[in-house]
Amino acid sequence: MRRLARSTFHLFLAFATLLGACSRSQPQARPNQDATAPGASGDRAVASSSSGLAPLTLAYDDPPVAGRVVRVTAAGLPSAKSVDLSWGTVTGGWVIEDYYHFRGKKYSETTMPLGQFPVDASGRLEASFVIPEDYGGVHEVTALVDGQPVAQGALNLSQTFALTPTEGPVGTEIELKVTGLGWRTMESTWVVNWDNQELGFVTAAGTRGSAVARFRAAGPAGEHVVKLYTGWQGQAYLNYEQSPVAALPRPQFTFRTTPGAVGTIAYAERYQPQPIPKTEVPKGASLTLTPTQGPVGTEVKLRGEGFKAGAPLRLVWETAVGSRVSGEGFTPQESALGEVTAGADGRVETSLKIPADLGGLHRLSLESGADVVARAHFVIETSIVDIAPSSGPPGTRVTIHLKGVGWTEYDNIYAATYDNAYMGYACGFNSQGDVVINFTAAGEPGAHVIDLYPGIYQGPPTESQQLYRLPQLTYADDHPGNKIPALHFRFEVTPEAGRHPDRPGRF
């Protein structure tokens, strides 16, 4: 039986390639790629001659957004030739290293084809294309003949924002769809304020500028202002009219909260399937673990064949332990879960329960003596134990209990909001994924929502954009690394016992 190389944390070195969004170089903005203000509403034409190429005129209705038709004209081109139009853009996104480290964002320049069009006998080009869904900001549009650029123009792709629904009771799930968010730092992050209080930030760093932010309606009944600001560090830039990117939109919506409440007292959104590394087995053998993802306590089946007949094999669970607060970092740790013996036909089969541990990826190894014979992998999902109590007067002490909170720099915290106002964050590493959050109920009698959103704990101090320990509302589409779900709770504030309706409450 071939011995597999035994390592401490090589799993996470290898697995990083599955989770990173990946280029390593970040281009600098070219002089003609700076964001500029869109023109007045109506037909607009943009041409570029700074490159030394013939001007390529682009005409479109303002604002230029994804899906809009652009009319293209140019003169003085080689007659009776075909022109290939290309769209200048970037590729890249969030960068994860060694499974554990969050390294910010990296992009590299690239192009994509827009189509091939004929040049008439007089050397004139008349064509059109649909603006692709892409990162916002300036994009070069280049005309090429026989692979060589002959004309060039530019288009400043703008953003769109759509909020649905616009009314509903407390707990209503709200979606804010965005397109055209930029890849450059100042254009890449928007912040959602609910009634002038920060709710969380919105990005589309790894999804080509498009994503859906998700949050819930909060009370009291009546109209609530939902305002979006730019804010490259995750906080709203209030005097945006004086900012370097003053021309970017800062839309505002009104959501009307109606009486009542929807949703259960506590629920987790669906946990997205996580990428799992390939199972490692000796030549001629096979091994399966079913399922490969679930909360703490999940019952799993381990089945294999092709192993040495009668060989006793030790089941070993691998995890990480440590604390960032202590400054000691983290280290791998192994624990035995039992033994299994291969039958006379070389088959192995056993059941086991996933131990209480950190959320995220773990290895389950079959070992013989000092040798690692085979490895499978399991992802622990974050799960809700309870919220207690779920009702009470103002001042009630409330506890939320979670298991399986992660440990990496990008998935070991949840950022909490109370009635859509940022409350703080909770970390799961030091307690091995077991998290208890205590807070005090506040507000008028009625339903109040508490939401826990994925966040980013930390990254390199040299990263220019530091979105740390804040709620990321586009978690389902654009969270770096593991796509972990949001967790939702409701607390019913009841009238304070003995409180006279005409007298202030006791605090």
Short mmCIF file of C-alpha atoms in Angstrom, two decimals:
data_model
loop_
_atom_site.label_atom_id
_atom_site.label_comp_id
_atom_site.label_asym_id
_atom_site.label_seq_id
_atom_site.Cartn_x
_atom_site.Cartn_y
_atom_site.Cartn_z
CA MET A 1 0.00 0.00 0.00
CA ARG A 2 1.51 3.32 -1.06
CA ARG A 3 2.29 5.69 1.75
CA LEU A 4 0.80 9.13 1.34
CA ALA A 5 2.95 12.09 2.31
CA ARG A 6 2.11 13.21 5.83
CA SER A 7 1.91 16.97 6.24
CA THR A 8 0.69 19.42 8.83
CA PHE A 9 -1.28 21.86 6.79
CA HIS A 10 -0.51 21.13 3.15
CA LEU A 11 -4.23 20.61 2.66
CA PHE A 12 -4.78 24.30 2.98
CA LEU A 13 -1.85 25.13 0.71
CA ALA A 14 -3.33 22.96 -2.03
CA PHE A 15 -6.92 23.93 -1.41
CA ALA A 16 -6.16 27.64 -1.80
CA THR A 17 -6.15 27.23 -5.55
CA LEU A 18 -9.83 26.23 -5.42
CA LEU A 19 -10.87 29.30 -3.45
CA GLY A 20 -8.63 32.13 -4.67
CA ALA A 21 -9.85 34.51 -7.30
CA CYS A 22 -6.72 34.75 -8.81
CA SER A 23 -4.47 37.08 -10.73
CA ARG A 24 -1.45 38.42 -8.92
CA SER A 25 -0.82 41.71 -10.70
CA GLN A 26 -2.96 44.83 -10.47
CA PRO A 27 -2.76 47.22 -13.41
CA GLN A 28 -2.58 50.94 -12.84
CA ALA A 29 -5.32 53.09 -14.29
CA ARG A 30 -4.32 54.61 -17.62
CA PRO A 31 -4.75 58.37 -18.05
CA ASN A 32 -7.80 57.88 -20.30
CA GLN A 33 -9.33 55.34 -17.89
CA ASP A 34 -10.06 57.78 -15.07
CA ALA A 35 -13.72 57.91 -14.07
CA THR A 36 -15.47 60.93 -15.55
CA ALA A 37 -18.93 62.30 -15.11
CA PRO A 38 -21.60 60.99 -17.46
CA GLY A 39 -23.09 63.63 -19.72
CA ALA A 40 -26.58 65.04 -19.65
CA SER A 41 -29.47 62.73 -20.43
CA GLY A 42 -29.90 61.99 -24.11
CA ASP A 43 -27.76 60.83 -26.99
CA ARG A 44 -24.04 61.08 -26.28
CA ALA A 45 -21.00 60.42 -28.42
CA VAL A 46 -17.50 59.68 -27.13
CA ALA A 47 -14.36 59.52 -29.25
CA SER A 48 -10.71 58.97 -28.40
CA SER A 49 -7.67 60.23 -30.26
CA SER A 50 -5.05 60.31 -27.48
CA SER A 51 -3.79 56.85 -28.49
CA GLY A 52 -2.65 57.98 -31.94
CA LEU A 53 -5.26 55.73 -33.55
CA ALA A 54 -8.21 56.92 -35.58
CA PRO A 55 -11.14 58.07 -33.40
CA LEU A 56 -13.83 55.47 -32.81
CA THR A 57 -17.08 57.29 -32.09
CA LEU A 58 -19.43 55.63 -29.60
CA ALA A 59 -22.97 56.97 -29.39
CA TYR A 60 -25.45 55.86 -26.73
CA ASP A 61 -28.22 57.07 -24.48
CA ASP A 62 -27.07 58.17 -21.04
CA PRO A 63 -26.35 56.61 -18.68
CA PRO A 64 -24.26 53.90 -20.37
CA VAL A 65 -25.29 50.75 -18.48
CA ALA A 66 -25.14 47.03 -19.20
CA GLY A 67 -27.60 45.98 -21.92
CA ARG A 68 -27.72 49.38 -23.65
CA VAL A 69 -26.97 49.53 -27.38
CA VAL A 70 -23.92 51.49 -28.53
CA ARG A 71 -23.67 52.80 -32.08
CA VAL A 72 -20.11 52.74 -33.44
CA THR A 73 -18.74 54.82 -36.33
CA ALA A 74 -15.26 55.46 -37.70
CA ALA A 75 -13.81 56.79 -40.96
CA GLY A 76 -10.54 56.42 -42.84
CA LEU A 77 -10.20 52.70 -42.19
CA PRO A 78 -8.88 50.15 -44.72
CA SER A 79 -11.68 49.73 -47.24
CA ALA A 80 -13.58 46.50 -47.75
CA LYS A 81 -12.02 44.93 -44.68
CA SER A 82 -13.55 43.33 -41.60
CA VAL A 83 -13.13 44.98 -38.24
CA ASP A 84 -13.03 43.12 -34.92
CA LEU A 85 -14.27 45.22 -32.01
CA SER A 86 -12.76 44.40 -28.61
CA TRP A 87 -13.81 45.48 -25.12
CA GLY A 88 -11.04 46.34 -22.67
CA THR A 89 -11.62 45.00 -19.18
CA VAL A 90 -9.94 43.18 -16.29
CA THR A 91 -10.07 39.70 -14.81
CA GLY A 92 -9.48 38.79 -11.17
CA GLY A 93 -11.11 39.37 -7.80
CA TRP A 94 -10.53 38.34 -4.21
CA VAL A 95 -7.28 36.53 -3.42
CA ILE A 96 -7.00 33.76 -0.83
CA GLU A 97 -3.61 32.21 -0.02
CA ASP A 98 -2.96 28.91 1.75
CA TYR A 99 -6.71 28.51 2.42
CA TYR A 100 -6.30 30.74 5.48
CA HIS A 101 -5.03 34.19 4.41
CA PHE A 102 -7.13 36.96 2.87
CA ARG A 103 -4.95 39.05 0.55
CA GLY A 104 -7.39 41.62 -0.81
CA LYS A 105 -8.06 42.03 -4.53
CA LYS A 106 -5.88 41.59 -7.61
CA TYR A 107 -6.71 42.15 -11.26
CA SER A 108 -5.01 41.94 -14.63
CA GLU A 109 -5.98 43.56 -17.91
CA THR A 110 -7.66 41.58 -20.65
CA THR A 111 -10.05 42.03 -23.58
CA MET A 112 -13.21 40.37 -24.81
CA PRO A 113 -14.65 40.32 -28.37
CA LEU A 114 -17.71 42.39 -29.25
CA GLY A 115 -18.15 41.07 -32.78
CA GLN A 116 -16.88 41.41 -36.35
CA PHE A 117 -18.19 44.10 -38.71
CA PRO A 118 -17.53 45.15 -42.33
CA VAL A 119 -15.85 48.35 -43.51
CA ASP A 120 -17.42 49.80 -46.64
CA ALA A 121 -15.62 50.77 -49.83
CA SER A 122 -15.10 54.33 -48.58
CA GLY A 123 -13.36 53.12 -45.41
CA ARG A 124 -16.30 53.87 -43.12
CA LEU A 125 -17.39 51.63 -40.27
CA GLU A 126 -20.95 51.59 -38.96
CA ALA A 127 -21.70 48.99 -36.32
CA SER A 128 -23.40 48.46 -32.99
CA PHE A 129 -22.95 46.31 -29.90
CA VAL A 130 -24.67 45.73 -26.58
CA ILE A 131 -22.77 46.87 -23.50
CA PRO A 132 -21.76 43.72 -21.62
CA GLU A 133 -22.41 43.23 -17.91
CA ASP A 134 -19.05 44.12 -16.47
CA TYR A 135 -17.12 46.15 -13.92
CA GLY A 136 -18.01 49.83 -13.95
CA GLY A 137 -15.61 52.53 -15.03
CA VAL A 138 -13.90 53.37 -18.30
CA HIS A 139 -13.52 50.62 -20.91
CA GLU A 140 -11.56 51.01 -24.11
CA VAL A 141 -13.29 49.87 -27.28
CA THR A 142 -10.75 49.07 -29.98
CA ALA A 143 -11.22 48.35 -33.68
CA LEU A 144 -8.73 45.84 -35.08
CA VAL A 145 -8.03 44.94 -38.70
CA ASP A 146 -6.03 41.76 -39.24
CA GLY A 147 -5.27 41.80 -35.52
CA GLN A 148 -3.82 45.31 -35.51
CA PRO A 149 -5.57 48.25 -33.75
CA VAL A 150 -6.73 50.96 -36.17
CA ALA A 151 -9.25 52.97 -34.10
CA GLN A 152 -10.17 53.42 -30.48
CA GLY A 153 -12.82 54.95 -28.27
CA ALA A 154 -13.86 54.71 -24.63
CA LEU A 155 -17.03 54.23 -22.63
CA ASN A 156 -17.58 54.94 -18.94
CA LEU A 157 -19.84 52.09 -17.76
CA SER A 158 -22.25 53.30 -15.09
CA GLN A 159 -23.99 51.52 -12.20
CA THR A 160 -27.58 50.37 -11.72
CA PHE A 161 -29.41 49.67 -8.46
CA ALA A 162 -32.82 48.01 -8.01
CA LEU A 163 -34.57 47.33 -4.67
CA THR A 164 -37.30 44.68 -4.34
CA PRO A 165 -39.75 44.54 -2.69
CA THR A 166 -40.46 48.05 -1.45
CA GLU A 167 -42.86 47.15 1.35
CA GLY A 168 -43.62 44.33 3.76
CA PRO A 169 -43.77 43.40 7.45
CA VAL A 170 -40.78 43.10 9.79
CA GLY A 171 -38.52 40.28 8.61
CA THR A 172 -39.35 40.66 4.91
CA GLU A 173 -36.33 39.62 2.84
CA ILE A 174 -35.15 42.51 0.67
CA GLU A 175 -32.84 42.24 -2.34
CA LEU A 176 -30.78 45.07 -3.77
CA LYS A 177 -29.44 44.13 -7.19
CA VAL A 178 -26.42 46.09 -8.37
CA THR A 179 -24.55 46.12 -11.66
CA GLY A 180 -21.52 48.03 -12.83
CA LEU A 181 -19.64 48.30 -9.53
CA GLY A 182 -16.03 49.10 -10.35
CA TRP A 183 -12.87 47.11 -9.79
CA ARG A 184 -10.77 50.10 -8.78
CA THR A 185 -10.78 50.82 -5.07
CA MET A 186 -12.79 54.05 -5.10
CA GLU A 187 -15.48 52.58 -7.37
CA SER A 188 -15.77 49.10 -5.90
CA THR A 189 -17.61 49.47 -2.60
CA TRP A 190 -20.99 50.93 -1.70
CA VAL A 191 -22.49 51.20 1.79
CA VAL A 192 -26.15 50.72 2.69
CA ASN A 193 -27.62 52.96 5.41
CA TRP A 194 -31.05 52.22 6.87
CA ASP A 195 -32.58 55.31 8.49
CA ASN A 196 -29.12 56.94 8.67
CA GLN A 197 -27.53 53.96 10.41
CA GLU A 198 -24.95 51.74 8.74
CA LEU A 199 -26.33 48.35 7.76
CA GLY A 200 -23.41 46.91 5.78
CA PHE A 201 -21.32 47.14 2.63
CA VAL A 202 -21.88 45.99 -0.94
CA THR A 203 -19.21 44.65 -3.32
CA ALA A 204 -18.96 42.72 -6.56
CA ALA A 205 -15.19 42.29 -6.61
CA GLY A 206 -15.19 38.72 -7.89
CA THR A 207 -18.46 38.79 -9.86
CA ARG A 208 -17.68 41.27 -12.65
CA GLY A 209 -19.43 44.19 -10.99
CA SER A 210 -22.83 42.51 -10.48
CA ALA A 211 -24.21 41.08 -7.24
CA VAL A 212 -27.28 40.98 -5.01
CA ALA A 213 -27.21 42.46 -1.52
CA ARG A 214 -29.63 40.89 0.93
CA PHE A 215 -31.06 42.24 4.18
CA ARG A 216 -34.40 42.29 6.04
CA ALA A 217 -37.09 44.81 6.81
CA ALA A 218 -37.06 46.28 10.30
CA GLY A 219 -39.63 48.28 12.25
CA PRO A 220 -41.40 50.29 13.34
CA ALA A 221 -44.23 50.34 10.83
CA GLY A 222 -43.93 53.20 8.37
CA GLU A 223 -41.46 54.49 5.80
CA HIS A 224 -37.71 53.88 6.10
CA VAL A 225 -34.98 55.49 4.03
CA VAL A 226 -32.49 53.15 2.34
CA LYS A 227 -29.54 55.22 1.14
CA LEU A 228 -26.45 54.01 -0.72
CA TYR A 229 -23.16 55.83 -0.43
CA THR A 230 -19.74 55.12 -1.83
CA GLY A 231 -17.30 54.19 0.88
CA TRP A 232 -14.08 52.46 -0.08
CA GLN A 233 -13.26 51.45 3.51
CA GLY A 234 -16.77 50.15 4.18
CA GLN A 235 -18.06 53.33 5.83
CA ALA A 236 -20.31 55.84 4.06
CA TYR A 237 -18.61 58.90 2.54
CA LEU A 238 -21.22 61.51 3.48
CA ASN A 239 -19.92 64.59 1.62
CA TYR A 240 -19.67 62.60 -1.57
CA GLU A 241 -20.31 65.72 -3.66
CA GLN A 242 -16.75 66.73 -2.74
CA SER A 243 -15.20 63.29 -3.20
CA PRO A 244 -12.77 62.29 -5.98
CA VAL A 245 -15.60 60.20 -7.50
CA ALA A 246 -18.41 62.72 -7.11
CA ALA A 247 -20.01 61.70 -10.43
CA LEU A 248 -20.88 58.18 -9.22
CA PRO A 249 -24.54 57.63 -8.30
CA ARG A 250 -25.70 57.44 -4.68
CA PRO A 251 -29.26 56.15 -5.03
CA GLN A 252 -31.95 56.37 -2.38
CA PHE A 253 -35.02 54.16 -1.88
CA THR A 254 -37.96 54.12 0.49
CA PHE A 255 -39.11 50.89 2.12
CA ARG A 256 -42.47 50.86 3.87
CA THR A 257 -42.61 48.47 6.81
CA THR A 258 -46.13 47.21 7.38
CA PRO A 259 -47.60 45.84 10.66
CA GLY A 260 -46.78 42.30 11.67
CA ALA A 261 -43.75 40.04 11.26
CA VAL A 262 -42.72 37.16 9.00
CA GLY A 263 -40.18 34.38 9.27
CA THR A 264 -39.34 32.01 12.08
CA ILE A 265 -37.68 32.99 15.35
CA ALA A 266 -34.30 31.69 14.14
CA TYR A 267 -33.13 30.33 10.79
CA ALA A 268 -29.99 29.99 8.70
CA GLU A 269 -29.99 30.54 4.97
CA ARG A 270 -29.01 27.61 2.77
CA TYR A 271 -25.32 26.81 3.05
CA GLN A 272 -23.85 26.83 -0.45
CA PRO A 273 -21.98 23.67 -1.58
CA GLN A 274 -18.28 24.09 -0.87
CA PRO A 275 -15.44 22.88 -3.11
CA ILE A 276 -13.90 19.68 -1.79
CA PRO A 277 -10.35 18.53 -2.66
CA LYS A 278 -9.92 15.21 -4.40
CA THR A 279 -9.83 12.17 -2.11
CA GLU A 280 -6.34 10.69 -1.74
CA VAL A 281 -6.07 6.89 -1.94
CA PRO A 282 -3.47 4.26 -2.85
CA LYS A 283 -3.34 3.09 -6.46
CA GLY A 284 -6.21 0.71 -7.18
CA ALA A 285 -8.19 1.79 -4.12
CA SER A 286 -11.21 4.06 -3.68
CA LEU A 287 -12.75 5.95 -0.76
CA THR A 288 -15.97 7.93 -0.36
CA LEU A 289 -17.35 10.03 2.48
CA THR A 290 -21.10 10.71 2.41
CA PRO A 291 -22.12 13.44 2.90
CA THR A 292 -19.11 15.75 2.58
CA GLN A 293 -20.76 18.81 4.14
CA GLY A 294 -23.05 19.49 7.10
CA PRO A 295 -23.29 20.89 10.62
CA VAL A 296 -21.61 19.59 13.76
CA GLY A 297 -23.06 16.18 14.68
CA THR A 298 -23.74 15.08 11.09
CA GLU A 299 -23.74 11.30 10.67
CA VAL A 300 -21.42 10.30 7.80
CA LYS A 301 -20.63 7.02 6.05
CA LEU A 302 -17.06 6.16 5.09
CA ARG A 303 -16.74 3.43 2.46
CA GLY A 304 -13.73 2.17 0.56
CA GLU A 305 -12.24 -0.77 -1.27
CA GLY A 306 -8.87 -1.92 -2.48
CA PHE A 307 -7.21 -1.75 0.94
CA LYS A 308 -4.95 -4.38 2.48
CA ALA A 309 -7.09 -7.24 3.79
CA GLY A 310 -7.33 -7.33 7.59
CA ALA A 311 -5.39 -4.11 8.04
CA PRO A 312 -6.45 -2.11 11.13
CA LEU A 313 -6.76 1.58 10.23
CA ARG A 314 -7.02 4.50 12.61
CA LEU A 315 -9.55 7.28 11.85
CA VAL A 316 -7.90 10.67 12.44
CA TRP A 317 -9.67 14.07 12.37
CA GLU A 318 -7.57 17.12 11.54
CA THR A 319 -8.31 20.70 12.57
CA ALA A 320 -6.61 23.95 13.58
CA VAL A 321 -6.30 25.51 17.03
CA GLY A 322 -5.16 28.94 18.07
CA SER A 323 -6.09 32.53 18.76
CA ARG A 324 -5.30 35.75 16.93
CA VAL A 325 -5.89 37.82 20.05
CA SER A 326 -3.13 36.05 21.99
CA GLY A 327 -0.67 36.60 19.15
CA GLU A 328 0.24 32.90 19.08
CA GLY A 329 -1.35 32.25 15.67
CA PHE A 330 -2.64 28.80 14.80
CA THR A 331 -1.35 25.27 14.56
CA PRO A 332 -2.77 21.99 13.20
CA GLN A 333 -4.11 19.41 15.60
CA GLU A 334 -5.13 15.75 15.15
CA SER A 335 -7.49 13.61 17.19
CA ALA A 336 -8.44 9.93 16.85
CA LEU A 337 -12.11 9.15 16.16
CA GLY A 338 -11.80 5.35 16.29
CA GLU A 339 -10.62 2.45 14.14
CA VAL A 340 -11.82 0.45 11.17
CA THR A 341 -10.46 -2.83 9.83
CA ALA A 342 -10.40 -3.75 6.16
CA GLY A 343 -12.29 -6.95 5.44
CA ALA A 344 -10.95 -10.02 3.67
CA ASP A 345 -12.10 -8.44 0.40
CA GLY A 346 -10.22 -5.20 1.13
CA ARG A 347 -13.38 -3.23 1.85
CA VAL A 348 -13.76 -0.71 4.66
CA GLU A 349 -17.05 0.69 5.92
CA THR A 350 -17.93 2.64 9.04
CA SER A 351 -20.20 5.37 10.37
CA LEU A 352 -19.13 8.29 12.51
CA LYS A 353 -20.44 11.57 13.86
CA ILE A 354 -18.73 14.84 12.92
CA PRO A 355 -17.24 16.33 16.10
CA ALA A 356 -17.94 19.81 17.44
CA ASP A 357 -15.30 21.93 15.76
CA LEU A 358 -14.49 24.96 13.65
CA GLY A 359 -16.47 25.62 10.51
CA GLY A 360 -14.84 25.02 7.16
CA LEU A 361 -12.68 22.32 5.63
CA HIS A 362 -11.28 19.37 7.61
CA ARG A 363 -9.39 16.22 6.65
CA LEU A 364 -10.37 12.75 7.78
CA SER A 365 -7.43 10.38 7.38
CA LEU A 366 -7.01 6.62 7.50
CA GLU A 367 -3.67 5.87 9.15
CA SER A 368 -1.62 2.73 9.70
CA GLY A 369 1.09 3.30 12.25
CA ALA A 370 2.92 6.46 11.19
CA ASP A 371 1.65 6.22 7.61
CA VAL A 372 -1.28 8.12 6.16
CA VAL A 373 -3.01 5.58 3.94
CA ALA A 374 -5.92 7.65 2.59
CA ARG A 375 -7.66 10.99 3.08
CA ALA A 376 -11.18 12.30 2.62
CA HIS A 377 -12.53 15.77 3.41
CA PHE A 378 -15.53 17.27 5.19
CA VAL A 379 -16.83 20.86 5.44
CA ILE A 380 -18.48 21.87 8.72
CA GLU A 381 -21.37 24.29 8.26
CA THR A 382 -22.25 26.97 10.79
CA SER A 383 -25.45 26.06 12.63
CA ILE A 384 -27.80 27.77 15.07
CA VAL A 385 -28.24 26.18 18.49
CA ASP A 386 -30.82 28.68 19.78
CA ILE A 387 -31.79 32.21 20.78
CA ALA A 388 -32.96 32.46 24.39
CA PRO A 389 -35.21 33.97 25.36
CA SER A 390 -37.04 35.04 22.21
CA SER A 391 -39.26 37.62 23.92
CA GLY A 392 -39.23 39.92 26.90
CA PRO A 393 -39.38 43.58 27.97
CA PRO A 394 -36.67 46.15 27.15
CA GLY A 395 -33.50 45.33 29.05
CA THR A 396 -33.91 41.57 28.69
CA ARG A 397 -30.58 39.77 28.40
CA VAL A 398 -30.61 37.73 25.18
CA THR A 399 -28.21 34.93 24.19
CA ILE A 400 -27.54 33.57 20.70
CA HIS A 401 -25.64 30.27 20.52
CA LEU A 402 -23.89 29.03 17.35
CA LYS A 403 -21.70 26.08 16.44
CA GLY A 404 -19.31 25.57 13.55
CA VAL A 405 -18.15 29.16 13.09
CA GLY A 406 -15.03 29.23 10.90
CA TRP A 407 -11.40 30.07 11.59
CA THR A 408 -9.81 31.63 8.49
CA GLU A 409 -9.21 35.35 8.03
CA TYR A 410 -12.32 35.55 5.84
CA ASP A 411 -14.87 33.27 7.55
CA ASN A 412 -14.26 33.24 11.29
CA ILE A 413 -16.55 36.13 12.18
CA TYR A 414 -20.18 37.07 11.93
CA ALA A 415 -21.09 40.76 11.97
CA ALA A 416 -24.36 41.50 13.79
CA THR A 417 -27.07 44.08 13.17
CA TYR A 418 -30.03 44.95 15.40
CA ASP A 419 -32.94 46.46 13.48
CA ASN A 420 -30.55 47.07 10.56
CA ALA A 421 -27.99 48.97 12.62
CA TYR A 422 -24.48 47.53 12.98
CA MET A 423 -24.04 46.15 16.50
CA GLY A 424 -20.62 44.42 16.44
CA TYR A 425 -19.00 41.12 15.49
CA ALA A 426 -18.40 37.68 17.00
CA CYS A 427 -15.32 35.51 16.43
CA GLY A 428 -15.23 31.72 16.49
CA PHE A 429 -11.54 30.73 16.44
CA ASN A 430 -10.59 30.96 20.11
CA SER A 431 -13.61 28.85 21.15
CA GLN A 432 -13.16 26.22 18.42
CA GLY A 433 -16.26 27.30 16.53
CA ASP A 434 -18.62 27.43 19.53
CA VAL A 435 -19.90 31.02 19.75
CA VAL A 436 -22.15 32.60 22.39
CA ILE A 437 -23.34 36.19 21.84
CA ASN A 438 -24.96 38.15 24.67
CA PHE A 439 -26.78 41.45 24.21
CA THR A 440 -29.65 43.43 25.71
CA ALA A 441 -33.04 43.78 24.02
CA ALA A 442 -34.04 47.34 23.21
CA GLY A 443 -36.76 49.25 21.42
CA GLU A 444 -40.50 49.67 21.47
CA PRO A 445 -42.83 46.69 21.92
CA GLY A 446 -43.04 44.59 18.79
CA ALA A 447 -40.83 42.44 16.57
CA HIS A 448 -37.13 43.27 16.22
CA VAL A 449 -34.70 41.59 13.82
CA ILE A 450 -31.16 40.48 14.61
CA ASP A 451 -29.11 39.42 11.58
CA LEU A 452 -25.63 37.91 11.49
CA TYR A 453 -23.77 38.53 8.23
CA PRO A 454 -20.49 37.06 7.02
CA GLY A 455 -17.57 39.44 7.27
CA ILE A 456 -13.81 39.53 6.81
CA TYR A 457 -11.74 39.43 9.98
CA GLN A 458 -8.46 40.76 8.62
CA GLY A 459 -6.04 40.89 5.72
CA PRO A 460 -2.57 42.28 5.04
CA PRO A 461 -2.01 45.75 6.54
CA THR A 462 -0.67 46.87 3.17
CA GLU A 463 -4.02 46.23 1.46
CA SER A 464 -5.45 49.64 0.53
CA GLN A 465 -9.08 48.63 1.06
CA GLN A 466 -9.77 47.27 4.54
CA LEU A 467 -13.33 46.00 4.82
CA TYR A 468 -12.78 44.32 8.16
CA ARG A 469 -15.35 43.21 10.76
CA LEU A 470 -18.31 44.80 8.97
CA PRO A 471 -21.45 43.11 7.56
CA GLN A 472 -21.03 42.15 3.90
CA LEU A 473 -24.50 42.26 2.36
CA THR A 474 -23.38 40.62 -0.91
CA TYR A 475 -22.15 37.57 1.02
CA ALA A 476 -24.02 35.03 -1.11
CA ASP A 477 -22.42 36.18 -4.37
CA ASP A 478 -19.15 37.88 -3.55
CA HIS A 479 -17.79 36.83 -0.16
CA PRO A 480 -14.12 35.85 -0.53
CA GLY A 481 -13.36 32.17 -0.07
CA ASN A 482 -16.14 30.12 1.50
CA LYS A 483 -19.66 31.33 0.67
CA ILE A 484 -21.10 31.15 4.17
CA PRO A 485 -24.77 32.06 4.78
CA ALA A 486 -26.41 34.78 6.84
CA LEU A 487 -28.19 33.83 10.08
CA HIS A 488 -31.48 35.44 11.08
CA PHE A 489 -33.28 35.90 14.41
CA ARG A 490 -36.34 37.70 15.74
CA PHE A 491 -36.93 39.01 19.25
CA GLU A 492 -40.33 40.18 20.46
CA VAL A 493 -40.07 43.15 22.80
CA THR A 494 -43.01 43.05 25.22
CA PRO A 495 -44.36 45.90 27.37
CA GLU A 496 -42.29 46.36 30.49
CA ALA A 497 -44.04 44.91 33.53
CA GLY A 498 -45.30 47.58 35.89
CA ARG A 499 -44.46 50.42 33.55
CA HIS A 500 -47.00 53.23 33.50
CA PRO A 501 -47.77 54.25 29.90
CA ASP A 502 -47.24 57.94 30.71
CA ARG A 503 -43.91 57.45 32.50
CA PRO A 504 -40.48 56.78 31.06
CA GLY A 505 -39.05 53.30 31.35
CA ARG A 506 -36.60 52.26 34.06
CA PHE A 507 -33.00 51.68 32.85
#
